[in-house]
Coordinates of C-alpha atoms in Angstrom, one line a residue:
Chain M
V224 CA 0.4 -11.4 -20.2
T225 CA 1.0 -7.7 -21.0
A226 CA 4.5 -6.6 -20.3
V227 CA 5.2 -3.0 -19.3
P228 CA 7.3 -1.0 -21.8
H229 CA 10.9 -0.4 -20.7
E230 CA 10.5 3.5 -20.4
S231 CA 7.3 3.0 -18.3
A232 CA 9.2 0.6 -16.0
T233 CA 12.0 3.1 -15.4
G234 CA 9.6 5.9 -14.7
A235 CA 7.6 3.8 -12.3
L236 CA 10.7 2.6 -10.4
E237 CA 11.7 6.3 -10.1
V238 CA 8.3 7.3 -8.7
L239 CA 8.4 4.5 -6.2
R240 CA 11.9 5.5 -5.0
T241 CA 11.4 9.3 -4.8
R242 CA 7.9 9.7 -3.2
S243 CA 8.1 11.2 0.2
V244 CA 5.8 12.8 2.6
V245 CA 4.6 16.4 1.8
R246 CA 3.1 18.3 4.7
H247 CA 2.9 21.9 3.3
Y248 CA 0.9 23.1 0.4
T249 CA 0.5 26.1 -1.8
G250 CA -3.1 27.5 -2.2
E251 CA -3.3 26.2 -5.8
P252 CA -6.2 23.9 -6.4
V253 CA -5.9 20.3 -7.8
E254 CA -7.3 20.0 -11.3
E255 CA -10.4 17.8 -12.0
S256 CA -8.4 15.8 -14.6
Q257 CA -5.7 15.0 -11.9
I258 CA -8.5 13.9 -9.4
Q259 CA -9.6 11.4 -12.0
Q260 CA -6.1 10.0 -12.4
L261 CA -5.7 9.7 -8.6
V262 CA -9.0 7.8 -8.3
T263 CA -8.1 5.5 -11.2
A264 CA -4.8 4.6 -9.6
M265 CA -6.4 4.1 -6.2
L266 CA -9.1 1.8 -7.3
A267 CA -6.6 -0.4 -9.2
A268 CA -5.1 -1.5 -5.9
P269 CA -5.3 -5.2 -4.8
S270 CA -8.5 -6.2 -3.0
A271 CA -8.5 -9.5 -1.0
S272 CA -10.9 -12.0 -2.6
N273 CA -11.9 -8.9 -4.7
K274 CA -14.3 -7.8 -1.9
Q275 CA -13.6 -4.1 -2.4
A276 CA -14.8 -3.5 1.1
W277 CA -13.7 0.1 0.8
A278 CA -15.2 3.6 0.4
F279 CA -13.6 6.9 -0.3
V280 CA -14.6 10.5 0.2
M281 CA -12.8 13.3 -1.7
V282 CA -13.3 16.4 0.5
R283 CA -12.8 19.7 -1.4
R284 CA -15.4 22.1 -0.1
R285 CA -13.4 24.6 2.0
A286 CA -15.6 24.4 5.1
L287 CA -15.4 20.6 5.1
V288 CA -11.6 20.6 4.5
R289 CA -11.2 22.9 7.5
G290 CA -13.6 20.7 9.5
V291 CA -11.7 17.4 8.8
R292 CA -8.4 19.3 9.5
A293 CA -9.7 20.5 12.8
F294 CA -10.2 16.9 14.0
S295 CA -6.8 15.7 12.5
P296 CA -3.7 16.6 14.6
G297 CA -1.7 14.7 11.9
I298 CA -2.6 17.3 9.2
I299 CA -0.1 20.2 9.4
G300 CA -0.5 22.3 6.3
D301 CA -3.7 23.7 4.5
P302 CA -4.4 21.2 1.7
A303 CA -6.5 21.7 -1.4
L304 CA -8.3 18.4 -0.7
I305 CA -8.4 15.6 1.8
L306 CA -9.0 12.0 0.8
V307 CA -10.8 10.1 3.6
A308 CA -10.2 6.4 3.0
C309 CA -12.5 4.0 4.8
V310 CA -13.3 0.3 5.3
D311 CA -16.9 -0.4 4.4
N312 CA -17.8 -3.0 7.0
R313 CA -21.1 -3.7 5.2
R314 CA -19.1 -5.6 2.7
A315 CA -16.7 -7.3 5.2
A316 CA -17.9 -10.3 7.1
D317 CA -18.2 -9.7 10.9
D318 CA -14.8 -11.3 11.6
P319 CA -11.7 -9.5 13.0
H320 CA -9.3 -11.1 10.4
V321 CA -11.6 -10.2 7.5
R322 CA -11.8 -6.7 8.7
E323 CA -8.0 -6.5 9.3
V324 CA -7.4 -7.7 5.7
A325 CA -9.9 -5.1 4.4
T326 CA -7.9 -2.4 6.2
R327 CA -4.7 -3.6 4.5
C328 CA -6.4 -3.2 1.1
V329 CA -7.4 0.3 2.0
A330 CA -3.7 1.0 2.9
M331 CA -2.6 -0.3 -0.5
A332 CA -5.2 1.9 -2.3
V333 CA -3.9 4.9 -0.3
Q334 CA -0.4 4.0 -1.3
N335 CA -1.4 3.9 -5.0
F336 CA -3.1 7.3 -4.5
L337 CA 0.1 8.8 -2.9
L338 CA 2.2 7.4 -5.8
A339 CA -0.1 8.9 -8.4
A340 CA -0.1 12.2 -6.6
H341 CA 3.7 12.2 -6.6
A342 CA 3.8 11.3 -10.3
L343 CA 1.5 14.3 -11.1
G344 CA 3.7 16.7 -9.1
L345 CA 1.3 16.9 -6.2
G346 CA 2.2 16.2 -2.6
A347 CA 0.4 14.2 0.1
C348 CA 0.7 12.6 3.4
P349 CA -1.0 9.5 4.9
V350 CA -2.3 10.5 8.4
S351 CA -3.7 8.0 11.0
S352 CA -3.8 10.6 13.7
F353 CA -7.4 11.9 13.6
L354 CA -10.6 11.6 15.5
S355 CA -12.8 9.1 13.7
E356 CA -16.2 9.9 15.1
P357 CA -16.3 13.6 14.4
V358 CA -15.0 13.0 10.9
Q359 CA -17.8 10.4 10.4
L360 CA -20.5 12.8 11.6
L361 CA -19.1 15.8 9.6
L362 CA -19.1 13.7 6.3
D363 CA -22.3 12.0 7.1
L364 CA -20.7 8.5 6.8
P365 CA -22.9 5.5 7.5
P366 CA -22.1 4.0 11.0
Q367 CA -20.4 0.9 9.4
V368 CA -18.1 3.0 7.3
D369 CA -14.9 3.5 9.3
P370 CA -12.3 6.0 8.2
V371 CA -8.8 4.5 8.4
F372 CA -6.7 7.3 6.8
V373 CA -7.1 11.0 6.1
V374 CA -4.8 12.2 3.4
P375 CA -4.2 15.8 2.8
V376 CA -3.2 16.7 -0.8
G377 CA -2.0 19.8 -2.5
H378 CA 0.8 21.4 -4.6
P379 CA 4.0 21.1 -2.6
A380 CA 5.3 24.2 -0.8
G381 CA 8.9 24.3 0.3
R382 CA 11.3 21.5 0.5
R383 CA 10.4 17.8 0.4
Q384 CA 11.4 16.0 3.5
S385 CA 13.0 12.7 2.9
S386 CA 13.3 10.5 6.0
Q387 CA 16.4 8.6 7.3
R388 CA 15.8 4.9 6.7
R389 CA 17.2 1.7 8.3
S390 CA 19.5 0.0 5.9
A391 CA 18.3 -2.9 3.7
E392 CA 20.8 -5.2 5.5
E393 CA 19.1 -4.5 8.8
V394 CA 15.5 -5.0 7.7
V395 CA 15.7 -7.6 4.8
H396 CA 16.7 -11.1 5.7
H397 CA 17.5 -13.9 3.2
D398 CA 15.9 -17.4 3.4
T399 CA 15.7 -17.3 7.2
W400 CA 16.1 -14.8 9.9
T401 CA 19.7 -15.7 10.6
A402 CA 20.9 -17.4 7.4
Chain W
V128 CA 10.8 20.0 -4.4
T129 CA 11.9 17.6 -7.0
A130 CA 9.3 17.1 -9.8
V131 CA 9.0 13.8 -11.6
P132 CA 9.7 14.2 -15.4
H133 CA 6.6 13.9 -17.6
E134 CA 7.6 10.5 -19.1
S135 CA 8.3 9.0 -15.7
A136 CA 4.9 10.2 -14.5
T137 CA 3.2 8.6 -17.6
G138 CA 5.0 5.3 -17.0
A139 CA 4.2 5.2 -13.3
L140 CA 0.5 5.9 -13.9
E141 CA 0.4 3.0 -16.5
V142 CA 2.1 0.7 -13.9
L143 CA -0.4 1.6 -11.3
R144 CA -3.3 1.1 -13.5
T145 CA -2.2 -2.2 -15.1
R146 CA -0.9 -4.2 -12.2
S147 CA -3.0 -7.2 -11.4
V148 CA -2.6 -10.4 -9.4
V149 CA -0.4 -13.2 -11.0
R150 CA -0.9 -16.6 -9.4
H151 CA 1.0 -18.9 -11.9
Y152 CA 4.7 -18.7 -12.6
T153 CA 7.2 -20.3 -15.1
G154 CA 10.3 -21.9 -13.5
E155 CA 12.6 -19.1 -14.5
P156 CA 14.5 -17.6 -11.6
V157 CA 14.3 -13.9 -10.5
E158 CA 17.6 -12.1 -11.1
E159 CA 19.7 -10.6 -8.2
S160 CA 19.5 -7.2 -9.9
Q161 CA 15.7 -7.4 -9.9
I162 CA 15.6 -8.4 -6.3
Q163 CA 17.6 -5.3 -5.4
Q164 CA 15.1 -3.1 -7.3
L165 CA 12.1 -4.8 -5.5
V166 CA 13.8 -4.1 -2.1
T167 CA 14.6 -0.5 -3.0
A168 CA 11.0 0.2 -4.0
M169 CA 9.6 -1.7 -0.9
L170 CA 11.7 0.2 1.7
A171 CA 10.7 3.6 0.1
A172 CA 7.1 3.1 1.4
P173 CA 5.7 5.5 4.0
S174 CA 6.4 4.7 7.6
A175 CA 4.2 6.2 10.3
S176 CA 6.4 8.5 12.5
N177 CA 9.3 6.8 10.6
K178 CA 9.2 3.9 13.1
Q179 CA 9.9 1.3 10.4
A180 CA 8.5 -1.3 12.6
W181 CA 8.9 -3.9 9.8
A182 CA 11.0 -6.8 8.8
F183 CA 11.1 -8.8 5.6
V184 CA 12.4 -12.2 4.5
M185 CA 13.1 -13.0 0.9
V186 CA 12.8 -16.8 0.7
R187 CA 14.5 -18.4 -2.3
R188 CA 16.0 -21.7 -1.1
R189 CA 13.7 -24.3 -2.8
A190 CA 13.1 -26.3 0.4
L191 CA 12.0 -23.2 2.2
V192 CA 9.9 -22.0 -0.6
R193 CA 8.1 -25.3 -0.6
G194 CA 7.8 -25.2 3.1
V195 CA 6.2 -21.6 3.2
R196 CA 3.9 -22.7 0.3
A197 CA 2.8 -25.8 2.2
F198 CA 1.5 -23.5 5.1
S199 CA -0.1 -21.0 2.7
P200 CA -3.4 -22.1 1.1
G201 CA -3.5 -18.7 -0.7
I202 CA -0.4 -19.6 -2.8
I203 CA -1.5 -21.4 -6.0
G204 CA 1.5 -21.6 -8.3
D205 CA 5.1 -22.5 -7.7
P206 CA 7.0 -19.2 -7.2
A207 CA 10.7 -18.5 -7.7
L208 CA 10.7 -16.6 -4.4
I209 CA 8.3 -15.7 -1.6
L210 CA 8.5 -12.4 0.2
V211 CA 7.4 -12.8 3.9
A212 CA 6.5 -9.3 5.1
C213 CA 6.3 -8.8 8.9
V214 CA 5.5 -6.3 11.6
D215 CA 8.5 -6.1 14.0
N216 CA 6.7 -5.6 17.3
R217 CA 9.9 -4.9 19.1
R218 CA 9.8 -1.4 17.4
A219 CA 6.1 -0.8 17.9
A220 CA 4.8 0.3 21.3
D221 CA 2.6 -2.3 23.1
D222 CA -0.6 -0.5 22.0
P223 CA -3.2 -2.0 19.6
H224 CA -3.5 1.3 17.6
V225 CA 0.3 1.6 17.1
R226 CA 0.5 -2.1 15.9
E227 CA -2.4 -1.6 13.6
V228 CA -0.8 1.5 12.0
A229 CA 2.5 -0.6 11.7
T230 CA 0.5 -3.2 9.8
R231 CA -0.8 -0.6 7.3
C232 CA 2.9 0.5 6.7
V233 CA 3.8 -3.0 5.9
A234 CA 0.8 -3.2 3.5
M235 CA 2.1 -0.1 1.7
A236 CA 5.6 -1.5 1.4
V237 CA 4.1 -4.7 -0.1
Q238 CA 2.1 -2.6 -2.5
N239 CA 5.4 -0.9 -3.6
F240 CA 7.0 -4.3 -4.0
L241 CA 4.1 -5.5 -6.2
L242 CA 4.2 -2.4 -8.4
A243 CA 8.0 -2.8 -8.8
A244 CA 7.5 -6.5 -9.7
H245 CA 5.0 -5.6 -12.3
A246 CA 7.2 -2.8 -13.7
L247 CA 10.0 -5.4 -14.1
G248 CA 7.8 -7.9 -15.9
L249 CA 7.4 -10.1 -12.9
G250 CA 4.2 -11.4 -11.4
A251 CA 3.2 -11.5 -7.8
C252 CA 0.2 -11.9 -5.4
P253 CA -0.4 -10.6 -1.9
V254 CA -1.6 -13.5 0.2
S255 CA -3.1 -13.2 3.7
S256 CA -4.2 -16.8 3.9
F257 CA -1.4 -18.7 5.6
L258 CA -0.6 -20.2 8.9
S259 CA 1.5 -17.7 10.8
E260 CA 3.1 -19.9 13.5
P261 CA 4.6 -22.7 11.2
V262 CA 6.0 -19.9 8.9
Q263 CA 7.6 -18.2 11.9
L264 CA 9.1 -21.5 13.0
L265 CA 10.3 -22.5 9.6
L266 CA 12.0 -19.2 9.0
D267 CA 13.3 -18.8 12.6
L268 CA 11.6 -15.6 13.1
P269 CA 11.8 -13.9 16.6
P270 CA 8.6 -14.3 18.6
Q271 CA 7.7 -10.6 18.2
V272 CA 8.1 -10.6 14.5
D273 CA 4.6 -11.3 13.0
P274 CA 4.2 -12.1 9.4
V275 CA 1.3 -10.3 7.8
F276 CA 1.7 -11.2 4.2
V277 CA 3.3 -13.9 2.1
V278 CA 3.9 -12.7 -1.4
P279 CA 4.8 -15.4 -4.1
V280 CA 6.8 -13.9 -7.0
G281 CA 7.9 -15.3 -10.4
H282 CA 7.8 -14.8 -14.1
P283 CA 4.1 -14.9 -15.1
A284 CA 2.8 -18.0 -16.8
G285 CA -0.4 -17.8 -18.8
R286 CA -2.8 -15.0 -18.9
R287 CA -3.0 -12.2 -16.4
Q288 CA -6.3 -12.1 -14.5
S289 CA -7.9 -8.7 -14.2
S290 CA -10.7 -8.5 -11.8
Q291 CA -14.1 -6.8 -12.2
R292 CA -14.3 -3.7 -10.1
R293 CA -17.1 -1.6 -8.6
S294 CA -17.5 1.7 -10.4
A295 CA -15.8 4.8 -9.2
E296 CA -19.3 6.3 -8.8
E297 CA -20.2 3.6 -6.4
V298 CA -17.1 3.8 -4.2
V299 CA -15.9 7.4 -4.4
H300 CA -18.0 10.1 -2.7
H301 CA -17.5 13.8 -3.1
D302 CA -17.4 16.2 -0.1
T303 CA -19.9 14.1 2.0
W304 CA -21.4 10.7 1.7
T305 CA -24.6 11.9 0.0
A306 CA -23.7 15.2 -1.5

């Protein structure tokens, strides 16, 4: 078992703790080397039974970014790129539970992507509010490839929003609900 | 906007890249301070519209760990603790899309938990294969609190398994599916 060095552990815990949603971006592009690092982190997410029933589209061409944004009320700013994260149903058995589990794996991959973006000084936001069919058509996705998140990414503009959270005492229970 | 220091970024990217599933554990307990760090990381995950329609149970009492394990074919080894990660439907509107989005937020919180565990030298595994109703009864969960993952955690025993992955070329598309 490979242990993580102490400094890496501290850095990782800081990145986990300080990530927050970024909705506004400067016009600066995202570098190719950063895109590689985002992809590496994303594809290292857990995959139930190692099915990897997922597919991702990195949209950078301006006309397509504008197109996806036009169908995504949840995207506020003007991002340098948009990740479209999908379940690939061709690799998931035709069973509602299997498909739901595949969706959770995509969510975990998106979370890795968001954390890597934060580590690299980029900002991003996981968006579920978008019109699936127009995005599928625009990006020429096969009919069985279902987008589950669109994720705008760019260099952060303005202040980072951190959200008020319920306390750990309220949401974390020990041993049983009431114990 | 707070930027992440360079060393922290490097550490975080390493933790994202090297996390893998750990299914076997030594008998060593997980320290209280580590549990605090796992919880902090978990609750920093994104939450759609900041609804936080989630609830978590950290199961450590031996009889309860054995109980959850008995109803979870996906748990192989004997963990020091089991996180039971739930959607709290009392905070999610009665709408299938809202509930699905809440489930994705729970998956992201679990991913933060797994990454923090890896950073701390612990091993864990996200398990979707368990019987929901007996787990709800055993832990005295309210009827609208639905467990979506059980996550065994402990100090890793034996070798870490890393899984074969599809290549980035196969799963990541650029601009459009075929471009």
